[in-house]
Amino acid sequence: MAANQEEVKLLGSVNSPFVCRVQIALKLKGIEYKFVEENLAIKSDELLKYNPVYKKVPVLVHNDKPISESLVILEYIDETWKQNPILPSDPYQRTLARFWSKFIDDKIVAASVKVIHTVNDVKERAKNVEESIEALRILENELKDKFFGGEEIGFVDIAAVFIAFWIPLIQDITGLQFFTAEKFPKLHKWSQEFLNHPIVKENIPPRDTLFAYFKAHYDSLIASK
Amino acid sequence: MADEVILLDFWPSPFGMRIRIALAEKGIKYEYKEEDLLSNKSPLLLEMNPVHKKVPVLIHNGKPIAESLIAVQYIDEVWNDKSPLLPSDPYQRSQARFWADFVDKKKIYEVAKNLWTKKGEEQEAAKKEFIEIIKLLEQELGDKTYFGGDKLGFVDVALIPFYTWFKGYEIFGNFNVEKECPKFIAWAKRCIKIESVSKSLPDQDKVYDFVVQIRKKMGIE
């Protein structure tokens, strides 16, 4: 093995939107890496060693050094491999990218995921749907160009893969429509453009497998009532 | 052209304190504008942070930056001529970001709030969780002087403000942090010896009085 050979490994799960973010970033930059599918029900020694704090995926391991938390990983990737930058170079624009990515995680992902988990609590579920809609509305107003990153996809677009791919899935599984083209014309158009991007297209998981996995999880929640 | 820097803040906010420390570390002159969160939010706050309507908000030449850790990173990137808060090595930077994010993800403020607002089982659970978080941070600190190594860094700035609230946690939670986590307190005491930190943080007694006031307002015995 060459002394300076890069070894890039991604501990992940094909179902995870957070792992997907990292894969898109790595592929955008043309970085070769090894993908290790983790069984999250039976966590591997490697996962526990590399992410003892949260014991979750994704974990990027670069030359044996681990980085966890998808947005932290994205910043690391951008700083380490300079081609095809995903964050803008202007400090204020970078701030906005960080702000909106955090907003997506704190307000949209959190509430949408809870929509699935509150299947047995009508009031809680309605509250989470409301919160998701409100947050999506704010993001809809924020979108000014083809992508959040401008003409090319950037940090926020990658963070928002959850909205483009996982939210429609949540809608199909729960039968609840809250991210509709009527309510969110700009975000809807954005999601079509985003999912058709050559790199993104190749790196989102197969819909059928993902649907089956989440539907099974959802059905088990209903059954446990 | 002179820089215009304004900080919209509320004096006991640990999140505001982070930005104050960063500005002080860099020697940046700024205008401090107090928001009284016990009364109505000012038009300026609503204009500068329409999404969350919260403090702190840093305003640089008219452009607002909300979210304290994002603001601290902005300060570090713009005023990059002195006192770097993030390391230069990308891996070290990722670790600093991870641990600062940990401080926020673990919601120290919310967990600790249960120490001074709740009683019985809920309070005990909060105490246990709080100590666990601090112990994990102690482990990460290890033998280092600061989380940033030999000097104050991003994680130190993210974490030290909560120390100003400890008197309230300890008195109402009925425990002693130093007894449970001596290394943490030793680190905190080292931090507050630094001028940029001590001049940015309120007195522990003043914060304690504020906690007493809030409890009264909330009708807690």
Short mmCIF file of C-alpha atoms in Angstrom, two decimals, chain B residues 26-163:
data_model
loop_
_atom_site.label_atom_id
_atom_site.label_comp_id
_atom_site.label_asym_id
_atom_site.label_seq_id
_atom_site.Cartn_x
_atom_site.Cartn_y
_atom_site.Cartn_z
CA LYS B 26 -10.95 38.96 18.83
CA GLY B 27 -10.97 42.45 20.34
CA ILE B 28 -13.98 43.49 18.28
CA LYS B 29 -15.79 46.69 19.25
CA TYR B 30 -19.55 46.22 19.24
CA GLU B 31 -22.80 47.67 20.46
CA TYR B 32 -24.60 45.50 23.00
CA LYS B 33 -28.36 45.76 22.81
CA GLU B 34 -30.30 44.19 25.67
CA GLU B 35 -33.53 42.40 24.83
CA ASP B 36 -35.70 41.97 27.86
CA LEU B 37 -37.12 38.55 27.22
CA LEU B 38 -39.44 38.92 30.19
CA SER B 39 -41.39 41.51 28.21
CA ASN B 40 -42.21 42.02 24.52
CA LYS B 41 -39.78 41.25 21.73
CA SER B 42 -38.41 44.35 20.06
CA PRO B 43 -39.15 45.21 16.42
CA LEU B 44 -35.43 44.93 15.72
CA LEU B 45 -35.32 41.35 17.02
CA LEU B 46 -38.36 40.37 14.99
CA GLU B 47 -36.80 41.94 11.90
CA MET B 48 -33.35 40.40 12.41
CA ASN B 49 -34.47 36.91 13.40
CA PRO B 50 -37.90 36.41 11.87
CA VAL B 51 -37.50 32.63 11.72
CA HIS B 52 -36.83 31.88 15.39
CA LYS B 53 -37.48 35.29 17.04
CA LYS B 54 -34.75 34.50 19.57
CA VAL B 55 -31.57 35.98 20.93
CA PRO B 56 -28.70 36.10 20.47
CA VAL B 57 -28.45 37.71 17.03
CA LEU B 58 -25.19 39.11 15.74
CA ILE B 59 -25.62 41.93 13.23
CA HIS B 60 -22.57 42.76 11.10
CA ASN B 61 -22.91 45.77 8.82
CA GLY B 62 -26.66 45.30 8.83
CA LYS B 63 -26.56 41.56 8.09
CA PRO B 64 -28.02 39.30 10.82
CA ILE B 65 -26.55 36.01 11.97
CA ALA B 66 -28.67 33.88 14.28
CA GLU B 67 -27.74 30.66 16.16
CA SER B 68 -24.85 31.16 18.56
CA LEU B 69 -22.44 28.50 17.26
CA ILE B 70 -22.99 29.67 13.70
CA ALA B 71 -22.30 33.25 14.80
CA VAL B 72 -19.10 32.22 16.61
CA GLN B 73 -17.87 30.42 13.48
CA TYR B 74 -18.68 33.52 11.43
CA ILE B 75 -16.68 35.70 13.82
CA ASP B 76 -13.77 33.25 13.61
CA GLU B 77 -13.81 33.28 9.80
CA VAL B 78 -14.16 37.03 9.31
CA TRP B 79 -11.77 38.20 12.03
CA ASN B 80 -9.19 35.58 11.27
CA ASP B 81 -6.16 37.72 12.07
CA LYS B 82 -6.02 36.85 15.77
CA SER B 83 -7.06 34.33 18.43
CA PRO B 84 -8.35 31.52 16.21
CA LEU B 85 -11.15 29.66 17.95
CA LEU B 86 -11.27 26.72 15.56
CA PRO B 87 -8.08 24.76 14.80
CA SER B 88 -6.60 24.97 11.30
CA ASP B 89 -6.45 21.21 10.70
CA PRO B 90 -9.69 19.91 9.12
CA TYR B 91 -9.84 16.82 11.34
CA GLN B 92 -9.33 18.85 14.52
CA ARG B 93 -11.97 21.27 13.27
CA SER B 94 -14.42 18.41 12.76
CA GLN B 95 -13.87 17.23 16.32
CA ALA B 96 -14.37 20.75 17.69
CA ARG B 97 -17.62 21.06 15.70
CA PHE B 98 -18.75 17.63 16.88
CA TRP B 99 -18.27 18.45 20.56
CA ALA B 100 -19.79 21.93 20.33
CA ASP B 101 -22.78 20.32 18.59
CA PHE B 102 -22.87 17.71 21.38
CA VAL B 103 -23.25 20.47 23.96
CA ASP B 104 -26.31 21.74 22.06
CA LYS B 105 -27.73 18.34 21.12
CA LYS B 106 -27.67 17.21 24.73
CA LYS B 107 -29.69 20.32 25.55
CA ILE B 108 -27.77 21.17 28.70
CA TYR B 109 -29.97 24.23 29.20
CA GLU B 110 -33.25 22.26 29.02
CA VAL B 111 -31.98 19.31 31.08
CA ALA B 112 -30.62 21.65 33.73
CA LYS B 113 -33.84 23.65 33.73
CA ASN B 114 -35.55 20.60 35.18
CA LEU B 115 -33.10 20.85 38.06
CA TRP B 116 -34.56 24.17 39.13
CA THR B 117 -38.17 23.77 38.02
CA LYS B 118 -39.06 20.18 38.88
CA LYS B 119 -39.08 18.04 42.01
CA GLY B 120 -38.97 14.36 42.95
CA GLU B 121 -38.39 11.76 40.25
CA GLU B 122 -38.23 14.23 37.37
CA GLN B 123 -35.58 16.25 39.16
CA GLU B 124 -33.56 13.16 40.02
CA ALA B 125 -33.68 12.02 36.40
CA ALA B 126 -32.49 15.45 35.28
CA LYS B 127 -29.65 15.35 37.80
CA LYS B 128 -28.53 11.94 36.57
CA GLU B 129 -28.65 13.07 32.93
CA PHE B 130 -26.84 16.32 33.70
CA ILE B 131 -24.00 14.56 35.49
CA GLU B 132 -23.70 12.00 32.68
CA ILE B 133 -23.32 14.79 30.12
CA ILE B 134 -20.68 16.59 32.23
CA LYS B 135 -18.77 13.34 32.83
CA LEU B 136 -18.68 12.62 29.10
CA LEU B 137 -17.32 16.12 28.50
CA GLU B 138 -14.72 15.56 31.24
CA GLN B 139 -13.62 12.44 29.42
CA GLU B 140 -13.24 14.38 26.19
CA LEU B 141 -11.24 17.09 27.98
CA GLY B 142 -8.84 14.47 29.36
CA ASP B 143 -5.57 16.02 30.46
CA LYS B 144 -5.86 19.07 28.25
CA THR B 145 -5.88 22.53 29.79
CA TYR B 146 -8.77 23.54 27.58
CA PHE B 147 -10.89 21.65 25.06
CA GLY B 148 -8.99 23.74 22.52
CA GLY B 149 -5.64 22.46 23.83
CA ASP B 150 -3.30 25.09 25.26
CA LYS B 151 -5.70 27.88 24.60
CA LEU B 152 -9.41 28.63 24.62
CA GLY B 153 -11.19 27.10 21.64
CA PHE B 154 -14.59 26.62 20.06
CA VAL B 155 -15.80 23.98 22.50
CA ASP B 156 -14.63 25.97 25.53
CA VAL B 157 -16.57 28.99 24.26
CA ALA B 158 -19.64 26.82 23.63
CA LEU B 159 -19.58 25.30 27.10
CA ILE B 160 -18.24 27.76 29.68
CA PRO B 161 -21.37 29.98 29.77
CA PHE B 162 -23.39 27.24 31.45
CA TYR B 163 -21.01 27.43 34.41
#
